[in-house]
mmCIF file of C-alpha atoms in Angstrom:
data_model
loop_
_atom_site.group_PDB
_atom_site.id
_atom_site.type_symbol
_atom_site.label_atom_id
_atom_site.label_comp_id
_atom_site.label_asym_id
_atom_site.label_seq_id
_atom_site.Cartn_x
_atom_site.Cartn_y
_atom_site.Cartn_z
ATOM 1 C CA MET A 1 158.218 99.938 121.860
ATOM 2 C CA LYS A 2 154.874 99.151 123.302
ATOM 3 C CA ARG A 3 152.323 98.196 121.273
ATOM 4 C CA ARG A 4 150.238 101.319 122.186
ATOM 5 C CA ASN A 5 152.895 103.766 121.713
ATOM 6 C CA PHE A 6 153.559 102.600 118.248
ATOM 7 C CA LEU A 7 149.297 103.247 117.196
ATOM 8 C CA LYS A 8 149.661 106.538 118.878
ATOM 9 C CA GLY A 9 152.460 107.651 116.858
ATOM 10 C CA VAL A 10 150.811 106.155 113.725
ATOM 11 C CA LEU A 11 147.453 107.917 114.495
ATOM 12 C CA ALA A 12 149.312 111.157 115.064
ATOM 13 C CA PHE A 13 151.213 110.858 111.916
ATOM 14 C CA LEU A 14 147.941 110.109 109.903
ATOM 15 C CA GLY A 15 145.986 112.901 111.939
ATOM 16 C CA ALA A 16 148.680 115.412 110.963
ATOM 17 C CA THR A 17 149.073 114.366 107.347
ATOM 18 C CA SER A 18 145.075 114.766 106.772
ATOM 19 C CA VAL A 19 145.256 118.369 108.607
ATOM 20 C CA VAL A 20 148.133 119.585 106.245
ATOM 21 C CA SER A 21 146.442 118.052 103.457
ATOM 22 C CA PHE A 22 143.244 120.113 104.305
ATOM 23 C CA ILE A 23 144.826 123.114 104.752
ATOM 24 C CA TYR A 24 146.845 123.067 101.684
ATOM 25 C CA SER A 25 143.788 122.248 99.553
ATOM 26 C CA LEU A 26 141.957 125.352 101.249
ATOM 27 C CA SER A 27 144.670 127.961 100.680
ATOM 28 C CA ARG A 28 144.891 126.964 97.378
ATOM 29 C CA TYR A 29 140.882 127.216 96.873
ATOM 30 C CA LEU A 30 140.870 130.632 98.414
ATOM 31 C CA ALA A 31 144.049 131.962 96.744
ATOM 32 C CA PRO A 32 143.407 133.822 93.516
ATOM 33 C CA PRO A 33 144.936 132.075 90.330
ATOM 34 C CA ALA A 34 148.434 133.068 89.185
ATOM 35 C CA SER A 35 147.655 135.623 86.688
ATOM 36 C CA THR A 36 148.869 134.910 83.213
ATOM 37 C CA GLU A 37 148.308 137.995 81.175
ATOM 38 C CA GLN A 38 148.343 136.390 77.644
ATOM 39 C CA SER A 39 147.482 139.136 75.152
ATOM 40 C CA LYS A 40 148.987 137.456 72.163
ATOM 41 C CA THR A 41 147.204 137.386 69.041
ATOM 42 C CA LEU A 42 146.222 134.759 66.686
ATOM 43 C CA VAL A 43 146.470 135.463 62.793
ATOM 44 C CA ILE A 44 144.326 133.061 60.584
ATOM 45 C CA ALA A 45 143.900 133.278 56.575
ATOM 46 C CA LYS A 46 140.297 134.117 55.703
ATOM 47 C CA ARG A 47 140.367 131.674 53.043
ATOM 48 C CA GLU A 48 140.886 128.739 55.870
ATOM 49 C CA ILE A 49 137.339 129.529 57.073
ATOM 50 C CA PRO A 50 134.585 129.256 54.067
ATOM 51 C CA LEU A 51 130.981 130.804 54.266
ATOM 52 C CA GLY A 52 128.999 128.406 56.214
ATOM 53 C CA ASP A 53 131.629 126.711 57.986
ATOM 54 C CA ALA A 54 133.607 126.699 61.269
ATOM 55 C CA ARG A 55 137.094 126.349 62.583
ATOM 56 C CA GLU A 56 138.205 125.387 66.373
ATOM 57 C CA ILE A 57 141.239 126.992 67.847
ATOM 58 C CA VAL A 58 142.982 127.449 71.019
ATOM 59 C CA PHE A 59 143.302 131.191 72.098
ATOM 60 C CA ASN A 60 145.125 132.234 75.398
ATOM 61 C CA GLY A 61 144.016 128.340 76.551
ATOM 62 C CA VAL A 62 140.595 128.852 76.032
ATOM 63 C CA PRO A 63 138.965 126.563 73.362
ATOM 64 C CA ALA A 64 137.134 128.654 70.528
ATOM 65 C CA VAL A 65 135.688 128.694 67.234
ATOM 66 C CA ILE A 66 135.471 131.049 64.901
ATOM 67 C CA LEU A 67 132.083 130.907 62.549
ATOM 68 C CA ASN A 68 131.794 132.161 59.000
ATOM 69 C CA ARG A 69 128.093 132.902 59.444
ATOM 70 C CA PRO A 70 126.427 133.584 55.682
ATOM 71 C CA GLY A 71 125.088 137.375 55.605
ATOM 72 C CA LYS A 72 126.713 138.264 59.196
ATOM 73 C CA GLY A 73 130.377 137.629 58.698
ATOM 74 C CA LEU A 74 132.618 136.346 61.367
ATOM 75 C CA ILE A 75 132.603 135.984 64.933
ATOM 76 C CA ALA A 76 134.483 134.073 67.544
ATOM 77 C CA VAL A 77 133.316 132.868 70.665
ATOM 78 C CA SER A 78 134.624 130.514 73.476
ATOM 79 C CA ARG A 79 133.639 126.654 73.337
ATOM 80 C CA VAL A 80 133.376 126.178 76.809
ATOM 81 C CA CYS A 81 129.557 126.188 78.007
ATOM 82 C CA THR A 82 128.560 128.218 80.351
ATOM 83 C CA HIS A 83 126.367 125.797 82.263
ATOM 84 C CA LEU A 84 128.862 123.161 83.443
ATOM 85 C CA GLY A 85 132.242 123.449 81.106
ATOM 86 C CA CYS A 86 131.884 121.388 78.717
ATOM 87 C CA LEU A 87 133.230 121.809 75.074
ATOM 88 C CA VAL A 88 130.148 123.062 72.521
ATOM 89 C CA GLN A 89 130.081 121.811 69.164
ATOM 90 C CA TYR A 90 129.409 123.510 65.921
ATOM 91 C CA ASP A 91 126.163 121.566 64.513
ATOM 92 C CA LYS A 92 126.662 122.861 60.428
ATOM 93 C CA GLU A 93 123.465 121.182 59.590
ATOM 94 C CA ASN A 94 121.154 123.187 61.899
ATOM 95 C CA LYS A 95 123.363 126.175 62.318
ATOM 96 C CA ARG A 96 123.759 126.110 65.987
ATOM 97 C CA LEU A 97 126.136 125.089 68.585
ATOM 98 C CA LEU A 98 125.568 122.373 70.867
ATOM 99 C CA CYS A 99 126.465 121.072 74.351
ATOM 100 C CA PRO A 100 126.739 117.420 74.431
ATOM 101 C CA CYS A 101 126.606 117.251 78.070
ATOM 102 C CA HIS A 102 123.157 118.817 79.077
ATOM 103 C CA ALA A 103 121.590 119.377 75.508
ATOM 104 C CA GLY A 104 122.365 123.041 75.642
ATOM 105 C CA VAL A 105 121.663 124.916 72.140
ATOM 106 C CA TYR A 106 123.182 128.485 71.403
ATOM 107 C CA ASP A 107 122.469 130.082 68.120
ATOM 108 C CA LEU A 108 125.591 131.066 66.090
ATOM 109 C CA GLU A 109 126.054 134.448 68.217
ATOM 110 C CA GLY A 110 126.319 132.385 71.201
ATOM 111 C CA ASN A 111 123.256 133.336 72.551
ATOM 112 C CA ILE A 112 121.291 131.030 74.640
ATOM 113 C CA VAL A 113 118.383 129.041 72.576
ATOM 114 C CA SER A 114 117.358 125.957 74.784
ATOM 115 C CA GLY A 115 118.762 124.336 77.893
ATOM 116 C CA PRO A 116 120.353 124.834 81.221
ATOM 117 C CA PRO A 117 123.001 127.472 80.231
ATOM 118 C CA PRO A 118 122.758 130.553 82.352
ATOM 119 C CA LYS A 119 124.615 133.118 80.274
ATOM 120 C CA PRO A 120 125.955 133.105 76.591
ATOM 121 C CA LEU A 121 129.130 132.084 75.360
ATOM 122 C CA PRO A 122 131.636 134.931 75.522
ATOM 123 C CA LYS A 123 132.792 136.295 72.195
ATOM 124 C CA LEU A 124 136.302 136.896 71.518
ATOM 125 C CA PRO A 125 137.858 139.737 70.070
ATOM 126 C CA LEU A 126 138.097 139.502 66.305
ATOM 127 C CA ARG A 127 139.106 141.667 63.369
ATOM 128 C CA VAL A 128 139.393 141.184 59.711
ATOM 129 C CA GLU A 129 142.579 143.058 58.193
ATOM 130 C CA GLY A 130 142.498 142.274 54.425
ATOM 131 C CA GLU A 131 142.708 138.641 53.903
ATOM 132 C CA THR A 132 143.672 137.715 57.557
ATOM 133 C CA ILE A 133 141.733 137.362 60.332
ATOM 134 C CA VAL A 134 143.345 138.599 63.561
ATOM 135 C CA ILE A 135 141.798 137.426 66.922
ATOM 136 C CA GLY A 136 142.728 139.248 69.942
#
């Protein structure tokens, strides 16, 4: 086999691999994600979240936090920052949610106080049944 033919074959193989990789990536990007309709519920005892405290959970694959706000009751919000997807953290001393990536600040309702986030944090459905908290 001549060297020229060998190099043509190698370049053709590499070109075909590049084209297939690009087409596969493009099709995965354009295709809608597989629907994983998870409508399960999560049950937590009320006593596990004292007044003024929070508990981090994962509900249907989404990191969230349940906050027991003094005078306002319980609320569950997503921990995924609406700016770039970092996980916000509960600041108990200042009673707010902070995004460590770009200094986004949310209040305990999930509303934007300051920083770059474009939207408030999504709320999760939460109801209190007796001594339990049901999410979902």
